[in-house]
Coordinates of C-alpha atoms and ligand atoms in Angstrom, one line a residue:
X1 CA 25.2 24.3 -153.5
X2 CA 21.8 23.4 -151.5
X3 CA 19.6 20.9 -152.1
X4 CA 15.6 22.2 -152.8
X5 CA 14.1 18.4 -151.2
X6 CA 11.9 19.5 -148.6
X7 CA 13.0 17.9 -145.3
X8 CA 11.3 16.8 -142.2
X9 CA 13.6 17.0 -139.3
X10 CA 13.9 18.3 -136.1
X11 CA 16.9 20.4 -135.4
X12 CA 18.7 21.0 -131.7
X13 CA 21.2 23.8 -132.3
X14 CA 23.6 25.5 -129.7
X15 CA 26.1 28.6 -130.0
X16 CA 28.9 29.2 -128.5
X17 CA 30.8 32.5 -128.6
X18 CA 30.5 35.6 -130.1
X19 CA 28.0 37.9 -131.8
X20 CA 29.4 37.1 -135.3
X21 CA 28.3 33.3 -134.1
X22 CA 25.0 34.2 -133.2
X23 CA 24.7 35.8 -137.0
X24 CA 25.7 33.0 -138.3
X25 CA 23.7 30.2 -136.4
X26 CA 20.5 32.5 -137.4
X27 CA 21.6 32.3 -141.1
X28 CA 21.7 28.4 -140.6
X29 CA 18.5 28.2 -139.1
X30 CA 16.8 30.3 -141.7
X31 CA 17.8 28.1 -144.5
X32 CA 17.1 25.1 -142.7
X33 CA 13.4 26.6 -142.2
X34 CA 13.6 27.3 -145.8
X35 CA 14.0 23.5 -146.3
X36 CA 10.9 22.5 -143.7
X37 CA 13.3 21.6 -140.9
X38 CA 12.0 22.4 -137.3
X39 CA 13.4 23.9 -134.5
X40 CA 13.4 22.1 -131.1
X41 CA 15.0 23.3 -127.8
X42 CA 15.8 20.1 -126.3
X43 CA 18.6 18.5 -127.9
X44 CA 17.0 14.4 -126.8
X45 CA 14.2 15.0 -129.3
X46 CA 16.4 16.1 -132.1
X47 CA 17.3 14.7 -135.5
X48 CA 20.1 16.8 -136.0
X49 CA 22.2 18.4 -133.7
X50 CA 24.2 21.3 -134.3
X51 CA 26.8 23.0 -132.4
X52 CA 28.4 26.7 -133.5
X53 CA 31.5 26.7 -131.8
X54 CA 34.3 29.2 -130.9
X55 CA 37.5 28.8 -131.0
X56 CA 38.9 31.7 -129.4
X57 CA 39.9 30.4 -125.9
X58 CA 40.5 26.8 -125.3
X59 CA 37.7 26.7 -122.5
X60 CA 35.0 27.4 -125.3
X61 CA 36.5 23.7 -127.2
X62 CA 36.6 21.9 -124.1
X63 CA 32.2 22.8 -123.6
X64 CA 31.9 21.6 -127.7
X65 CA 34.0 18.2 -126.4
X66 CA 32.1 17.5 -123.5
X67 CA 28.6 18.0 -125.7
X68 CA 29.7 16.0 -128.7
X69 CA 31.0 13.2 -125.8
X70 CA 27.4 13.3 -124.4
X71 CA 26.1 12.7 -128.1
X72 CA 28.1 10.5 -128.5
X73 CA 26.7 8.2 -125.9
X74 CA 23.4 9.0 -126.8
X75 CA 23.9 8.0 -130.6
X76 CA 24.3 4.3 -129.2
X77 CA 20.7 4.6 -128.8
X78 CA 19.6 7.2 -131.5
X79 CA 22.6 5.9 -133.8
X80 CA 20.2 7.6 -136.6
X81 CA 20.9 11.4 -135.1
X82 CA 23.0 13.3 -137.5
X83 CA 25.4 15.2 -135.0
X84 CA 27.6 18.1 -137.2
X85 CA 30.5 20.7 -135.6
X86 CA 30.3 24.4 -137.4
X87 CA 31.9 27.2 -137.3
X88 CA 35.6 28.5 -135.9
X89 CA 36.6 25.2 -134.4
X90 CA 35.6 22.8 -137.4
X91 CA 37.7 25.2 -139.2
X92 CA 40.4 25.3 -136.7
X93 CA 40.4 21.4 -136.1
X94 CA 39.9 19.9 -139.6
X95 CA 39.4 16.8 -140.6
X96 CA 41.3 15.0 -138.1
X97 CA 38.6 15.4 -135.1
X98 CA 36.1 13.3 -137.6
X99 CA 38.6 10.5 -137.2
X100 CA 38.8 10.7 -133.2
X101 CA 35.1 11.2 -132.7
X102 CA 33.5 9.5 -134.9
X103 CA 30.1 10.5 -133.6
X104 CA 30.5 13.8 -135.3
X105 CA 28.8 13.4 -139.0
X106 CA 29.5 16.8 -140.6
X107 CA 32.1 19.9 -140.1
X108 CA 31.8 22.8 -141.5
X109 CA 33.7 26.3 -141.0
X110 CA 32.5 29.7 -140.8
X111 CA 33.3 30.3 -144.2
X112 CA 31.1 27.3 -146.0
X113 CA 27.8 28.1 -144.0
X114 CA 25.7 27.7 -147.3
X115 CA 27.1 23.8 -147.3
X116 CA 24.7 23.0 -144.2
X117 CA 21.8 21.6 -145.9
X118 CA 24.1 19.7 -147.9
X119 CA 26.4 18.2 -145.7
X120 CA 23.4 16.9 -143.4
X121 CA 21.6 15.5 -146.9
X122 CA 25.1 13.6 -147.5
X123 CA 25.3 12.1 -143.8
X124 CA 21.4 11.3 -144.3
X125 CA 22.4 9.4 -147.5
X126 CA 25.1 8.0 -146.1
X127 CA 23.8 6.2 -143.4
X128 CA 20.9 4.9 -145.9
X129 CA 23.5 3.9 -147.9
X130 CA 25.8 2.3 -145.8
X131 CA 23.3 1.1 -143.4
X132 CA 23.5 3.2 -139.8
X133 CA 25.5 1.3 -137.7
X134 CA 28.3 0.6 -140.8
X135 CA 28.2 4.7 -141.6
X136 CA 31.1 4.7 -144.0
X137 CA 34.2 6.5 -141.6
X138 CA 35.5 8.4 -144.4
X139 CA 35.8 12.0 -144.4
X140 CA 35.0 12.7 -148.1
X141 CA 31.4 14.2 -148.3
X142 CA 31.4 15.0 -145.0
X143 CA 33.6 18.6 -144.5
X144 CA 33.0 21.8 -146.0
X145 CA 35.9 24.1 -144.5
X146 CA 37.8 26.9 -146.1
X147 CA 41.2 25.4 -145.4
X148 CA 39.4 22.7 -148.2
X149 CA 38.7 24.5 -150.8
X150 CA 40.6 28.2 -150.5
X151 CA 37.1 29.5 -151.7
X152 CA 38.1 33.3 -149.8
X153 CA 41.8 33.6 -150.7
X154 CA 42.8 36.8 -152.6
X155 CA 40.6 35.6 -156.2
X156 CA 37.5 36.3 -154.2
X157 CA 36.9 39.2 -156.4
X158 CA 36.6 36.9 -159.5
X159 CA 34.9 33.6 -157.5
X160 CA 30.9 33.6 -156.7
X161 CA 30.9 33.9 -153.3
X162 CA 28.0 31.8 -151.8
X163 CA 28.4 33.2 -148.3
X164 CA 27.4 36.4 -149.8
X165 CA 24.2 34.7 -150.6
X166 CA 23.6 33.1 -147.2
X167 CA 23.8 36.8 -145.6
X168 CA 20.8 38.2 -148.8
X169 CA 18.6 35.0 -148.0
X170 CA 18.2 36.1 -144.0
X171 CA 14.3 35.5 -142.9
X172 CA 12.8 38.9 -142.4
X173 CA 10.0 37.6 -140.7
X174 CA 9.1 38.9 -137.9
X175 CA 9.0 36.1 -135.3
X176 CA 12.7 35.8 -136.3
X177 CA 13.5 38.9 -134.0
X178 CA 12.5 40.6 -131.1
X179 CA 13.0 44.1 -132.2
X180 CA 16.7 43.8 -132.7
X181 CA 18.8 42.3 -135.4
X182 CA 22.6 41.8 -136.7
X183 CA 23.9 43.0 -139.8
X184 CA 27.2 41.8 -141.2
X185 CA 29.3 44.4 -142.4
X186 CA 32.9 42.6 -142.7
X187 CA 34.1 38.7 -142.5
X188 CA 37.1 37.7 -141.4
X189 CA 40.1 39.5 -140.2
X190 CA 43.4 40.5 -141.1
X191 CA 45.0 42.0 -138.4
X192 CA 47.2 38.5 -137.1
X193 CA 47.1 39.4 -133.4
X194 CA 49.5 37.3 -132.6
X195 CA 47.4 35.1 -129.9
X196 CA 44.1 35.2 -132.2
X197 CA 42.8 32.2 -134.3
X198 CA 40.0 34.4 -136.0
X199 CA 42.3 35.0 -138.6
X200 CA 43.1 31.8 -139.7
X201 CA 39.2 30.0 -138.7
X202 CA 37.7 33.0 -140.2
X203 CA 39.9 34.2 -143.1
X204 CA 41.0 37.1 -144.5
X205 CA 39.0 40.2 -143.9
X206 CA 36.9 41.3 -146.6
X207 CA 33.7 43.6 -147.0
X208 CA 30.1 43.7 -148.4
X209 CA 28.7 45.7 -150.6
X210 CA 27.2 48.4 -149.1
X211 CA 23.9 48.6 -151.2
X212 CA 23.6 44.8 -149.5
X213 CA 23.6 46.2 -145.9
X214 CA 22.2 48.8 -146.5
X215 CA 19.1 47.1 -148.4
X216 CA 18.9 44.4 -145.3
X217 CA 19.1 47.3 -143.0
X218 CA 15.5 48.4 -145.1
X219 CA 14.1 45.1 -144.9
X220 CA 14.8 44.5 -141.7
X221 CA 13.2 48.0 -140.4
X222 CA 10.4 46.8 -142.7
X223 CA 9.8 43.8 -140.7
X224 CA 9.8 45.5 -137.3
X225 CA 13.5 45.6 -136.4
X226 CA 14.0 49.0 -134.7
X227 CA 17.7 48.6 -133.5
X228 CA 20.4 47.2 -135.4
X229 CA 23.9 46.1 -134.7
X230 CA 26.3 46.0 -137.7
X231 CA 28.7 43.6 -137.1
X232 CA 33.1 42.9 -137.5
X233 CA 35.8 41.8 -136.4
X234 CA 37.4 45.6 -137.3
X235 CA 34.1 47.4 -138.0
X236 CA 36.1 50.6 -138.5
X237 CA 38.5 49.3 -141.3
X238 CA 35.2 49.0 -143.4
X239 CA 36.0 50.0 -147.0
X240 CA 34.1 49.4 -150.1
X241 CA 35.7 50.3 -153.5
X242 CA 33.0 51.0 -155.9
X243 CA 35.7 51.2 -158.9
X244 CA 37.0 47.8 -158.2
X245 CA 33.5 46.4 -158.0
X246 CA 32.8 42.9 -159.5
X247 CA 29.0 41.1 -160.5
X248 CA 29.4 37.2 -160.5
X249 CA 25.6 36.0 -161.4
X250 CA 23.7 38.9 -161.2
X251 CA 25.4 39.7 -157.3
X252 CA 27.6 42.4 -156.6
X253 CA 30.8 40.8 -154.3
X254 CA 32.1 41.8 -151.4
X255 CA 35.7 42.8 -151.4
X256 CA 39.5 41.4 -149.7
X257 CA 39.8 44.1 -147.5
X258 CA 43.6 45.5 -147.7
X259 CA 45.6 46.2 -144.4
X260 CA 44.4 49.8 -143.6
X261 CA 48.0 52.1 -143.0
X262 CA 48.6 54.1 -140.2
X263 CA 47.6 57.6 -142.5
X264 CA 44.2 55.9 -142.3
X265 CA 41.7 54.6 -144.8
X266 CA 42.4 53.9 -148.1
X267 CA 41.2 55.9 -150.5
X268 CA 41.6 55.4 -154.6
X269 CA 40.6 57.1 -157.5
X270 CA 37.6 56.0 -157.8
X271 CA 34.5 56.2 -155.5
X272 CA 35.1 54.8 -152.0
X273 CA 32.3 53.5 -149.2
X274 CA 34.2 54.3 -145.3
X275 CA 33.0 52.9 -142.3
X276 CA 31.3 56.8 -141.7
X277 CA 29.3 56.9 -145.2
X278 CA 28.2 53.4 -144.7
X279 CA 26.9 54.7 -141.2
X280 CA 25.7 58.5 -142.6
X281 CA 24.1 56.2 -145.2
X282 CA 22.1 53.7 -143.5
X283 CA 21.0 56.5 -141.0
X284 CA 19.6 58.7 -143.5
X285 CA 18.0 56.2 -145.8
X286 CA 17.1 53.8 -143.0
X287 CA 14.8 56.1 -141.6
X288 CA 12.3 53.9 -139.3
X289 CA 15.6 52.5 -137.8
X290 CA 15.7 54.0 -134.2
X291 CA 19.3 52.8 -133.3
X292 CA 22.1 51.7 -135.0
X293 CA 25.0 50.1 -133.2
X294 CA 28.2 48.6 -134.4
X295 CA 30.9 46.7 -132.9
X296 CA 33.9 45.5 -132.7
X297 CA 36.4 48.3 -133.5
X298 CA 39.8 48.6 -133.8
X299 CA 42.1 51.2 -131.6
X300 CA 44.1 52.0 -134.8
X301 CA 42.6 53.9 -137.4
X302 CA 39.7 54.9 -135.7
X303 CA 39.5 58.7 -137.5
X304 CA 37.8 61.7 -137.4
X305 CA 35.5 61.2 -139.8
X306 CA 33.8 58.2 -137.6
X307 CA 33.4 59.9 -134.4
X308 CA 32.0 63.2 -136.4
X309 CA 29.5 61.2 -138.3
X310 CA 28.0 59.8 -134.7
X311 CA 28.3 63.1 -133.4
X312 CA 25.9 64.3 -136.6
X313 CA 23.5 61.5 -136.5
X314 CA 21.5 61.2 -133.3
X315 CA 20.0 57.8 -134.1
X316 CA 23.6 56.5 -134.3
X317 CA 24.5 54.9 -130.6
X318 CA 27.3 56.5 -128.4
X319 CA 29.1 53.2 -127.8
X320 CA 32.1 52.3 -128.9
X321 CA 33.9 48.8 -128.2
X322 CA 37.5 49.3 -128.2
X323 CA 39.5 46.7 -126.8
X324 CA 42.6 47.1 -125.8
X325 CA 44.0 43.8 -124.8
X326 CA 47.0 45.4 -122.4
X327 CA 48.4 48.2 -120.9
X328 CA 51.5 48.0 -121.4
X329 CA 53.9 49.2 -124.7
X330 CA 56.1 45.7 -124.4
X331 CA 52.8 43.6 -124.4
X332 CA 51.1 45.8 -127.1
X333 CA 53.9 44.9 -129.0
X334 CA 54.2 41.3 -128.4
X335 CA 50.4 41.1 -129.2
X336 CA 50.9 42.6 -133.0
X337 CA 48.8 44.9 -132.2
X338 CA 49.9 47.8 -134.0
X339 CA 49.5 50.8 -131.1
X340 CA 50.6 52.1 -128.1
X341 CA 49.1 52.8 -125.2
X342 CA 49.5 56.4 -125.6
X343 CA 47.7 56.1 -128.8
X344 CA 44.9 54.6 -127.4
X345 CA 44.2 56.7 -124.9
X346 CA 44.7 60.0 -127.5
X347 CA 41.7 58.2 -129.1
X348 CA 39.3 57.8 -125.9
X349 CA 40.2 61.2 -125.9
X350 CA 39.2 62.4 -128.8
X351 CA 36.1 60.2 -128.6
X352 CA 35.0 62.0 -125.5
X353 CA 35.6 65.5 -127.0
X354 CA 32.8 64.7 -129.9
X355 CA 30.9 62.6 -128.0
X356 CA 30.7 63.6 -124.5
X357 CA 28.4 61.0 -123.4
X358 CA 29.8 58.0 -125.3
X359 CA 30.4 54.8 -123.1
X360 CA 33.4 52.8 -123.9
X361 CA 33.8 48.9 -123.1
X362 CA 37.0 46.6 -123.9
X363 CA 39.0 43.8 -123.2
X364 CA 41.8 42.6 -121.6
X365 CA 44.4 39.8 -121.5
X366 CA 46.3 39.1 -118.6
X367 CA 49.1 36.7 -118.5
X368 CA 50.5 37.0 -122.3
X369 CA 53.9 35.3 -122.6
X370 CA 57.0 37.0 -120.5
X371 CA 54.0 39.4 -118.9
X372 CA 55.8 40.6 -115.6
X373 CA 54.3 42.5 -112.7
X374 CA 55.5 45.9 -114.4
X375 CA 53.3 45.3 -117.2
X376 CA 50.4 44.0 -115.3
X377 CA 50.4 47.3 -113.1
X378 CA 50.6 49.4 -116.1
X379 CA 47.3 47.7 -117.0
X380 CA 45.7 48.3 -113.6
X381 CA 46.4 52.1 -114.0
X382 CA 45.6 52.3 -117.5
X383 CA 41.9 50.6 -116.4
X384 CA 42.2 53.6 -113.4
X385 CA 42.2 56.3 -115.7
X386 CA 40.0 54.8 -118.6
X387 CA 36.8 55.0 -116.9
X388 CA 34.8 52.2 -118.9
X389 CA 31.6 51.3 -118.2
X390 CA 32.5 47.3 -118.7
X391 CA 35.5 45.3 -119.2
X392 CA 36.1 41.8 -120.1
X393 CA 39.3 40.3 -119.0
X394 CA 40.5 36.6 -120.7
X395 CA 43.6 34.8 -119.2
X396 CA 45.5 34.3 -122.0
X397 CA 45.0 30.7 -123.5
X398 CA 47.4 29.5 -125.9
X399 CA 45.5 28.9 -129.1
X400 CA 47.2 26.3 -131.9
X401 CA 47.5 27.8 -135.2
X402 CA 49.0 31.6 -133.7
X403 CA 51.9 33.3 -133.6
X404 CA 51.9 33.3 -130.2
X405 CA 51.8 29.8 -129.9
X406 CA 54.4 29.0 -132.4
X407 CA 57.0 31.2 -130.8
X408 CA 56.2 31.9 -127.0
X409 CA 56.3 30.0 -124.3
X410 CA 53.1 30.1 -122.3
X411 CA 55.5 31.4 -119.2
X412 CA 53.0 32.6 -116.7
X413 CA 51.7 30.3 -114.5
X414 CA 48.0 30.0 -114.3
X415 CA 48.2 31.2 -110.3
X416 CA 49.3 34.4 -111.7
X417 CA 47.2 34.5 -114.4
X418 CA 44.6 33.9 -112.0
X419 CA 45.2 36.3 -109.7
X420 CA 46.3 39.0 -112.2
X421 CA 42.7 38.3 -113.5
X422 CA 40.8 39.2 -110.2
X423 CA 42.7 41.9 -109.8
X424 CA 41.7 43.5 -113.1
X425 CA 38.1 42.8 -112.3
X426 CA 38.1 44.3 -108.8
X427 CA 39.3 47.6 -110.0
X428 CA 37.2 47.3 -112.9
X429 CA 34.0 46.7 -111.0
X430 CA 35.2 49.9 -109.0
X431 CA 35.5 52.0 -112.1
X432 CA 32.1 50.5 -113.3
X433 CA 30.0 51.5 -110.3
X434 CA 31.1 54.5 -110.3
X435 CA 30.1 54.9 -114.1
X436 CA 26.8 53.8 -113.0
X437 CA 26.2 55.7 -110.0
X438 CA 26.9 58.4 -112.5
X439 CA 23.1 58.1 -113.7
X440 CA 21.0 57.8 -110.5
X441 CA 18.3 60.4 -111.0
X442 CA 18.5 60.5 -114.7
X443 CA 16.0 59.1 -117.4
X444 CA 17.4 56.9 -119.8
X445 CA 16.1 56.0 -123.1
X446 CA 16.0 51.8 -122.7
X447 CA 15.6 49.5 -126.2
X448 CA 13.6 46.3 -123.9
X449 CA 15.1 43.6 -125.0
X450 CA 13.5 40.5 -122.7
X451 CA 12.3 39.7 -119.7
X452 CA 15.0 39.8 -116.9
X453 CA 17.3 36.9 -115.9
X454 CA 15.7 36.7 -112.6
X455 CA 12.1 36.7 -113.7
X456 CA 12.8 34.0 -116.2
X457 CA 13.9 31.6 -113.6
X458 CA 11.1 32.2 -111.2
X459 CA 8.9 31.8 -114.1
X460 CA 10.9 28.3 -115.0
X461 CA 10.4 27.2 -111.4
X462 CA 6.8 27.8 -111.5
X463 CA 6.8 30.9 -109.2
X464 CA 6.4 33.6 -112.0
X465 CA 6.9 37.1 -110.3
X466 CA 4.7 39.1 -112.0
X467 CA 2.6 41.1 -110.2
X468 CA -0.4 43.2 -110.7
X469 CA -0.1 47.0 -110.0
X470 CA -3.2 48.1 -111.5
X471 CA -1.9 47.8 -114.7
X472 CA -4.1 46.3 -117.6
X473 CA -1.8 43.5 -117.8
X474 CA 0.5 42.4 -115.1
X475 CA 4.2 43.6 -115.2
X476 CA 7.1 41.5 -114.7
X477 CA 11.1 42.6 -114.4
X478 CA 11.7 43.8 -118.1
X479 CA 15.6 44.1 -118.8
X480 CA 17.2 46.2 -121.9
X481 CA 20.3 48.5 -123.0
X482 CA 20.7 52.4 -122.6
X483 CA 22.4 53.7 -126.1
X484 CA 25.6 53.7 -124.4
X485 CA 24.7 49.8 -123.9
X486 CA 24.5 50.1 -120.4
X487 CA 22.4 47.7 -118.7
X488 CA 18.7 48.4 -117.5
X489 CA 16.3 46.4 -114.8
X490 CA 13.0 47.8 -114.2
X491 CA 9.0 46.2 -114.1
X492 CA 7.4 46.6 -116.9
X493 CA 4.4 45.0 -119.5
X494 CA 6.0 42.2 -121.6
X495 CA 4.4 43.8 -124.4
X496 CA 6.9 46.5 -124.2
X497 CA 9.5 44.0 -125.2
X498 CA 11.2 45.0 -128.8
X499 CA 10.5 48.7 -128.2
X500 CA 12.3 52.2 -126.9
X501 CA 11.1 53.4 -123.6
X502 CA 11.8 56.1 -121.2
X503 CA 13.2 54.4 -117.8
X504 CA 14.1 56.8 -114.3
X505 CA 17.2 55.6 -112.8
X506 CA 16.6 55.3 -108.8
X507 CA 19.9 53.2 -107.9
X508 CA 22.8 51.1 -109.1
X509 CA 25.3 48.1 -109.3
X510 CA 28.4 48.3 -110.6
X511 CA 27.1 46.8 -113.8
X512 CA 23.3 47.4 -113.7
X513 CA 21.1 50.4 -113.7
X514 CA 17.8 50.1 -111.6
X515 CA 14.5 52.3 -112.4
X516 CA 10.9 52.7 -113.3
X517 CA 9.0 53.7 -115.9
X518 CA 9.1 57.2 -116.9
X519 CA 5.7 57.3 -118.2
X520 CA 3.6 55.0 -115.5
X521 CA 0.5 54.6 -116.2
X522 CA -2.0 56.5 -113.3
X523 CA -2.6 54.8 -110.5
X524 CA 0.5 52.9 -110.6
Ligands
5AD601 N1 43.5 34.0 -125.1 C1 42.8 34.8 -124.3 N2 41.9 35.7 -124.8 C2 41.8 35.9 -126.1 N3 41.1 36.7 -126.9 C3 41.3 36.4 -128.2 N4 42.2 35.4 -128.3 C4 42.6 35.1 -127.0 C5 43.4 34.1 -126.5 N5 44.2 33.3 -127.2 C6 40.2 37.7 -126.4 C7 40.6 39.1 -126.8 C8 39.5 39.5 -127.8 C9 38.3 38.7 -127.3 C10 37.2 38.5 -128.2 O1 38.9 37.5 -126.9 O2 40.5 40.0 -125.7 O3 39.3 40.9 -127.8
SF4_602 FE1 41.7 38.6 -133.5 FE2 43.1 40.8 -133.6 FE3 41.4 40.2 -135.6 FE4 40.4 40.9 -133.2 S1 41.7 42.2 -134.6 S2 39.8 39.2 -134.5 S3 41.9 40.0 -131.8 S4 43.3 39.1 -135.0

C-alpha cells in the first residue's frame, strides 16, 4: 500500500550489485518521483538515504556496513535523516540489524519494493511522534520483508501481487534512460545452488505475464529506448502458462515457476509462453526495438528452440551469459548445479554451430569447500578451451542462509583462494585478447552508451579532453557495447550517446576494442 501525500524530500540513493538491483533501485526512484521526492547525488544533502544492497558475497555487506556506520555518525548531527537498507541483505539480515544499528530506520527486501513510500512515511511519523532524538526502537512499522509476510510462497497465483504493480508503474519518460532500459522477465530463483543466497533474499522463481513485457517493451521503444535487456536470474527457464492464468483486480499475475526437468521446458495442455516465443514475440511486435538482450542464463536446459529463435531474429543479440561456476564434475556437483562439464561444453557447442558469431561470458568460483588442485586445473583447461570473451571469477565467500554454509567447511585457505583466483584471470585475460584481437580491421555495430571512464574524470578534474577535429561540435572518448557485448572506445559527438553506430576496429586490449568512426564526417 502507498500513500498519495505529496512529499518534499531529497533522496540520496546507492546500489550495490547486480543488474536485477539496478531494476529495482529505478523502480524505487520512479515512485518516489511519483510522490514529488527529489533526487540528489550527494548523500550530505539528503533527507533520505537509501542503499540497495547485495548480498551475494560478504565483501558487498561489509561496503553497506561501512556506509550505514558513516550515517550513522552523521545522524548525530542530521538526527532528522531517515536512513533505510533495501533489497537482498535487508532480506537476508532481518529484523535483527535494526536492533544493532539503530541508525537504520527502514528495511525492506527485494520482494516488498512497493512498501518504500510507506515505510519512509512511518519513520517520518515516527520521529514526529516520538520526538527525533526518542525515535521509538521498535521494529514494528518499520520492515517490509518477505520472510514477514510470505506474500510470494506457492499461493501467489491466488494473492494480488503488488510487485507486479511496481514493475507496470516504471517511468517511461525519456530522461529516465539513455537509450537503453531493463525489462524484468522472472523474479526470484529456484535453482538452490548450494553457495547462493538469491534464493532465499529473493524467493522462489516465478514469471510475468508476457503481454506485461511485452507491452513495456512497446512503451519503452515508444519513449526512445532502442536496446533492451530482459532480465533473470534463469532467463532461459522462462515459462508462462496461459491456461493456468489468474486476474486479481483487473491484473493478470505472474506465475511460481516450477523446477524445469532435464527433458526441458514444460509444456501442458494448454497454451504455453517459452523463453523463444517471448523473444520471437517481442522481436516481431517490438519493431522500433533495435536490440534485445537478455541475461542471465542457465547451462541446463538451454534448448534448441532458444538458440534457433536468435539465429532467425537478427535484432536479437548474439550473447549469451552462461556461467559456469567450475570446471570440474566433483565441484559441479557440490555446487547443486545440476550439469556436467561435458554438458556444458555440448551446449557452447551447439551455440556456436547456430550462432557462429555469438560471444559467451561466465563466471567462476574458485576455492568452493574441499576444492583441490585437481579440480582447480580442470577449471584452468576448461577456461583454455572455452574461448570467452570475459570472465568473472569470485573466491568463494561463505554466505549464511546456504547449503553450503550449513554443511561445508570453508576448507580452503584464502592464500589459495587467492592465488587460484589470479591464476584464473591471467589465463582468462589471455583467452580474452585473443578474442579481441580477433576484430582488428573489422566494423562493428556499437549501441553508445556514455562517455568513456577516462573522459569522465578528466572532465571531473576540470581538464575535459574534448577536442575539436573540425567537427560541428567537439568530440570526446564515447564508450559502448558491440551485440556480442564486447566493449568499444572510440571519439565521438556526445550527441551520439543512446544511439547504434558503425565503429572500425584499429587495435585491442584484452578487454577493450579501440576504433573510429565508420562514417567520419569529411574533413575529419
Ligand atoms: N561466493 C562467491 N561467489 C558467489 N556467487 C554467488 N554466490 C557466491 C558466493 N557465495 C557468484 C556466482 C554467480 C555470481 C553472480 O556471483 O559466480 O554467478
Ligand atoms: Fe543463485 Fe544458482 Fe539461482 Fe544463479 S541459478 S541465482 S547462482 S541459486
Amino acid at each position: 500500500m502507498t500513500t498519495n501525500t505529496k512529499r518534499v524530500g531529497r533522496v540520496y540513493m546507492e546500489t550495490f550489485g547486480c543488474q536485477m538491483n539496478v531494476l529495482d533501485s529505478q523502480l524505487v526512484q520512479g515512485q518516489l518521483r511519483a510522490l514529488g521526492y527529489e533526487f540528489v547525488t550527494d548523500w550530505r544533502s539528503a533527507d533520505v538515504v537509501l542503499y540497495n544492497t547485495c548480498s551475494v558475497r560478504e565483501r558487498a555487506e561489509q561496503k553497506v556496513y561501512s556506509r550505514v556506520g558513516e550515517l550513522g555518525i552523521h545522524k548525530r548531527t542530521r538526527p532528522d535523516v531517515v536512513l533505510g537498507v533495501l533489497g537482498c541483505m535487508a532480506e537476508r539480515e532481518g529484523v535483527g540489524v535494526l536492533k544493532r544499528y539503530p541508525q537504520i530506520d527502514l528495511l525492506c527486501g527485494p520482494g516488498e519494493l512497493d512498501k518504500v513510500p510507506m515505510l519512509i512515511d512511518n519513520a517520518v511519523k515516527t520521529r514526529i511522534s516520538n520526538g527525533s532524538s526518542k525515535k521509538a526502537r521498535d521494529t514494528d512499522g518499520r520492515a517490509a520483508l518477505q520472510g514477514n509476510t510470505h506474500r510470494r510462497s506457492s499461493t501467489l497465483q491466488a494473492a494480488e501481487d503488488q510487485l507486479e504493480l511496481l514493475d507496470l508503474s516504471r517511468s517511461f519518460s525519456p530522461e529516465d534512460h539513455s537509450g537503453s532500459a531493463y525489462v524484468r522477465i522472472t523474479r526470484g530463483c529456484n535453482k538452490f545452488c548450494t553457495y547462493c543466497v538469491v534464493p532465499r533474499t529473493r524467493g522462489a522463481e516465478i514469471h510475468r505475464p508476457p503481454d506485461h513485457i511485452v507491452d513495456e517493451c512497446k512503451r519503452l521503444v515508444e519513449s526512445g529506448v532502442v536496446e533492451i535487456t530482459l532480465l533473470g536470474q534463469t532467463v532461459n527457464h522462462y515459462h508462462y502458462d496461459h491456461g493456468a492464468s489468474v486476474v486479481v483486480g483487473g491484473v493478470r499475475q505472474p506465475q511460481v515457476g516450477a523446477t524445469v526437468g532435464a527433458a526441458g521446458p514444460r509444456v501442458t495442455g494448454s497454451r504455453v509462453t517459452t523463453f523463444a516465443d517471448l523473444l520471437a514475440r517481442i522481436h516481431e511486435e517490438v519493431q522500433g526495438l533495435l536490440r534485445l538482450r537478455f541475461v542471465t542464463s542457465f547451462p541446463r536446459d538451454f534448448g534448441d528452440d532458444i538458440l534457433k529463435t536468435i539465429a532467425d531474429h537478427p535484432r536479437i543479440c548474439r550473447y549469451l551469459h552462461l556461467p559456469v561456476q567450475s570446471g570440474s564434475d566433483r565441484m559441479l556437483q557440490l555446487m547443486n548445479r545440476g550439469y556436467t562439464v561435458g554438458q556444458y561444453e555440448e551446449l557452447l557447442g551447439r551455440a556456436r554451430s547456430y550462432l557462429p558469431d555469438v560471444q559467451i561470458a561466465s563466471d567462476l568460483i574458485c576455492g568452493f569447500p574441499t576444492e583441490a588442485e585437481e579440480d582447480h586445473q580442470a577449471t584452468c583447461d576448461l577456461l583454455r578451451r572455452c574461448g570467452f570473451k570475459n570472465c568473472f571469477v569470485f573466491k568463494y565467500s561463505p554466505r549464511p542462509g546456504t547449503a553450503a554454509f550449513d554443511r561445508m567447511t570453508d576448507d580452503v585457505p584464502d592464500e589459495t583462494k587467492r592465488r587460484r583466483n589470479n591464476e584464473l584471470l591471467a589465463i582468462q585475460s589471455g583467452v580474452s585478447a585473443q578474442v579481441h584481437q580477433g576484430y582488428v580491421g573489422q566494423t562493428v555495430r556499437v549501441f553508445v552508451e556514455s562517455i568513456s571512464h577516462k573522459a569522465a574524470k578528466a572532465r571531473d578534474a576540470g581538464n575535459g579532453v574534448s577536442v575539436y577535429l573540425g567537427w560541428e561540435r567537439p568530440v570526446t572518448q564515447l564508450t559502448g557495447r558491440t551485440d556480442g557485448d564486447l566493449i568499444v572506445l572510440f571519439d565521438g559527438d556526445e550527441s551520439l550517446i543512446g544511439s547504434i553506430v558503425d565503429v572500425s576496429v584499429e587495435r585491442s586490449a584484452p578487454l577493450t576494442l579501440f576504433g573510429r568512426l565508420a562514417q567520419q564526417p569529411a574533413g575529419v
